């Protein structure tokens, strides 16, 4: 299979023309098969023949996570006997949503991951260790496996956690790449150091990092990836995806944002009023899936605030690139006149080597204002340390949250919950 699709090297005009053709096919498919979009077109008086260009998408109302939760069943375009896999969203915000996938959808998912991993440099014959769950209705784990299989890589399905087993597997099967939540790499390094393992000379060349950001907005390494690379000189690749999109944006070797796959998804970046933002501004990523059979989505607002980059990449692709997620729209915090997102606070807490575990809790106080409580566990339980954290917050974000010291055993059970796919470092009680 072609792991460097020609459409990605096409001109911007050719990509647009290609996407407009795919959009027309999608609109015909939705009008014929999707109870939700049939109703939407009817209620909004939309004649699909009037939607000819990508700009015409503006005439169609957006779809939200709320619609998916409320009318989950109406989004299905195929009958139950055509569904070969059931996945659910991770439910970061509210109830998880069910996604069925047809045989073709799984094929599309495999293609998406194969070209994404190829983008990050994984090749046929490479050994890849998956430090992610493939069960619990998790689409991503299955997608990684299918994509690696499609591209002819060898997979070691380790699943999350247990550094001892991960190292055993690394020394035994000599993987070149890991797929993991980046903060777990720090746990692996810590285990290797305490147990005298020669991890710096292992077979691992790079890691594809999921679920947490490893870059600043200017594509420099953030604190988390600096901490990993200080100890272990491996390549870290960002990837961004979601169940709803069934599509990934993964970095190439030049590491300046996740490349868009135009044959799989149409992207828009919208401001609070639903208008496209200017080229250098951030906004909410809104997507239209292409080639999905079971639950195609049209103008779905992902809730993620991102910035797009359009200048051609040195790798030869002319596709748009997405920068690191700035934050989730619903997790925006207004604190004493300052607008904040959790990733900025994660960066500050990751800066402290002595913090072994943390959780950020947002709640409303009695007068309805946002209040931030930072729970940390640390070996340094003195008042000076609490002040140091507070000063660091003041210097970087101009806010001074409430800091609470917690026992590691208690806090780590809450953060690394067995039913969660990623560490729960943020809780919104508003």
Coordinates of C-alpha atoms in Angstrom, one line a residue, residues 57-204:
X57 CA -20.2 24.3 4.7
X58 CA -20.9 27.5 6.6
X59 CA -24.6 27.2 5.5
X60 CA -24.9 24.0 7.6
X61 CA -25.4 24.1 11.4
X62 CA -22.6 22.5 13.5
X63 CA -23.0 19.2 15.4
X64 CA -21.9 19.0 19.0
X65 CA -20.9 16.3 21.5
X66 CA -24.3 17.0 23.1
X67 CA -26.1 16.0 19.9
X68 CA -24.2 12.8 19.9
X69 CA -25.0 12.0 23.5
X70 CA -28.7 12.9 23.1
X71 CA -29.4 11.3 19.7
X72 CA -26.7 8.6 19.6
X73 CA -28.8 6.1 17.7
X74 CA -29.9 8.5 15.0
X75 CA -26.3 9.0 13.9
X76 CA -26.0 5.3 12.8
X77 CA -26.2 5.0 9.0
X78 CA -26.0 1.2 8.8
X79 CA -28.0 -1.6 10.4
X80 CA -26.7 -3.5 13.4
X81 CA -25.8 -6.6 11.5
X82 CA -23.2 -4.6 9.5
X83 CA -21.4 -3.5 12.7
X84 CA -18.2 -5.5 13.4
X85 CA -16.9 -3.4 16.3
X86 CA -18.4 -1.3 19.1
X87 CA -16.2 1.5 20.5
X88 CA -17.0 4.3 23.0
X89 CA -15.5 7.7 23.4
X90 CA -13.3 8.1 26.5
X91 CA -16.1 10.1 28.2
X92 CA -13.7 12.9 29.4
X93 CA -16.7 15.1 29.5
X94 CA -20.0 13.5 30.4
X95 CA -21.4 10.1 29.2
X96 CA -19.4 8.1 26.7
X97 CA -20.9 7.9 23.2
X98 CA -21.2 4.6 21.3
X99 CA -19.5 4.3 17.9
X100 CA -20.2 1.3 15.7
X101 CA -17.7 0.5 13.0
X102 CA -18.4 -1.5 9.8
X103 CA -15.8 -3.7 8.1
X104 CA -14.9 -0.8 5.8
X105 CA -14.6 1.6 8.7
X106 CA -12.0 -0.7 10.3
X107 CA -10.2 -0.8 7.0
X108 CA -10.2 3.0 6.9
X109 CA -9.0 3.1 10.5
X110 CA -6.1 0.8 9.6
X111 CA -5.2 2.9 6.6
X112 CA -5.3 6.1 8.7
X113 CA -2.9 4.7 11.3
X114 CA -0.6 3.1 8.7
X115 CA -0.1 6.4 6.9
X116 CA 0.2 8.3 10.3
X117 CA 2.8 5.9 11.7
X118 CA 4.6 6.1 8.3
X119 CA 4.6 9.8 8.8
X120 CA 6.5 9.4 12.1
X121 CA 9.0 7.1 10.4
X122 CA 7.8 3.6 11.3
X123 CA 8.5 1.2 8.5
X124 CA 7.6 -2.3 7.5
X125 CA 9.5 -4.8 9.6
X126 CA 10.0 -2.5 12.6
X127 CA 9.0 -3.9 16.0
X128 CA 6.5 -1.6 17.9
X129 CA 5.6 -2.0 21.5
X130 CA 2.0 -0.9 22.3
X131 CA 1.8 0.4 25.9
X132 CA -1.9 1.1 25.5
X133 CA -5.1 -0.8 26.1
X134 CA -6.7 -2.6 23.2
X135 CA -9.8 -3.6 25.1
X136 CA -12.5 -1.8 27.2
X137 CA -14.1 -0.5 23.9
X138 CA -11.1 1.7 23.2
X139 CA -10.9 2.5 19.5
X140 CA -7.4 3.9 19.5
X141 CA -5.7 0.7 20.8
X142 CA -7.4 -1.4 18.1
X143 CA -6.6 1.3 15.5
X144 CA -2.9 1.2 16.3
X145 CA -2.9 -2.6 16.1
X146 CA -4.7 -2.6 12.7
X147 CA -2.5 0.1 11.3
X148 CA 0.8 -1.6 12.3
X149 CA -0.5 -4.9 10.9
X150 CA -1.4 -3.2 7.6
X151 CA 2.0 -1.6 7.2
X152 CA 3.8 -4.8 8.0
X153 CA 5.3 -3.9 11.4
X154 CA 5.6 -6.4 14.2
X155 CA 3.5 -5.6 17.3
X156 CA 4.2 -6.3 21.0
X157 CA 0.8 -5.9 22.7
X158 CA 1.9 -5.0 26.2
X159 CA -1.0 -2.8 27.4
X160 CA -0.5 0.0 29.9
X161 CA 1.4 0.1 33.2
X162 CA 3.9 -2.3 35.0
X163 CA 7.3 -0.8 34.1
X164 CA 9.0 -4.1 35.0
X165 CA 7.1 -6.0 32.3
X166 CA 7.6 -3.3 29.8
X167 CA 11.4 -3.5 30.2
X168 CA 11.3 -7.3 30.1
X169 CA 9.5 -7.0 26.8
X170 CA 11.9 -4.3 25.5
X171 CA 15.0 -6.4 26.2
X172 CA 13.4 -9.5 24.9
X173 CA 11.8 -8.3 21.6
X174 CA 13.9 -5.2 20.9
X175 CA 11.2 -2.8 19.7
X176 CA 12.3 0.3 17.8
X177 CA 9.2 2.3 18.7
X178 CA 6.8 2.5 21.7
X179 CA 3.3 3.8 21.6
X180 CA 2.5 5.3 25.0
X181 CA 1.2 8.1 27.2
X182 CA 4.4 10.2 27.6
X183 CA 4.3 10.7 31.4
X184 CA 4.5 6.9 31.7
X185 CA 8.0 7.1 30.1
X186 CA 9.1 8.9 33.3
X187 CA 7.9 6.0 35.4
X188 CA 9.8 3.6 33.1
X189 CA 13.0 5.6 33.4
X190 CA 12.5 5.8 37.2
X191 CA 12.1 2.0 37.4
X192 CA 15.1 1.4 35.2
X193 CA 17.3 3.7 37.3
X194 CA 16.3 2.2 40.6
X195 CA 16.9 -1.4 39.2
X196 CA 20.1 -0.7 37.4
X197 CA 18.8 -1.4 33.9
X198 CA 20.9 -0.2 31.0
X199 CA 17.9 1.6 29.4
X200 CA 20.1 4.2 27.6
X201 CA 21.5 1.4 25.3
X202 CA 18.1 -0.3 24.7
X203 CA 16.7 -0.8 21.2
X204 CA 14.2 2.0 21.6

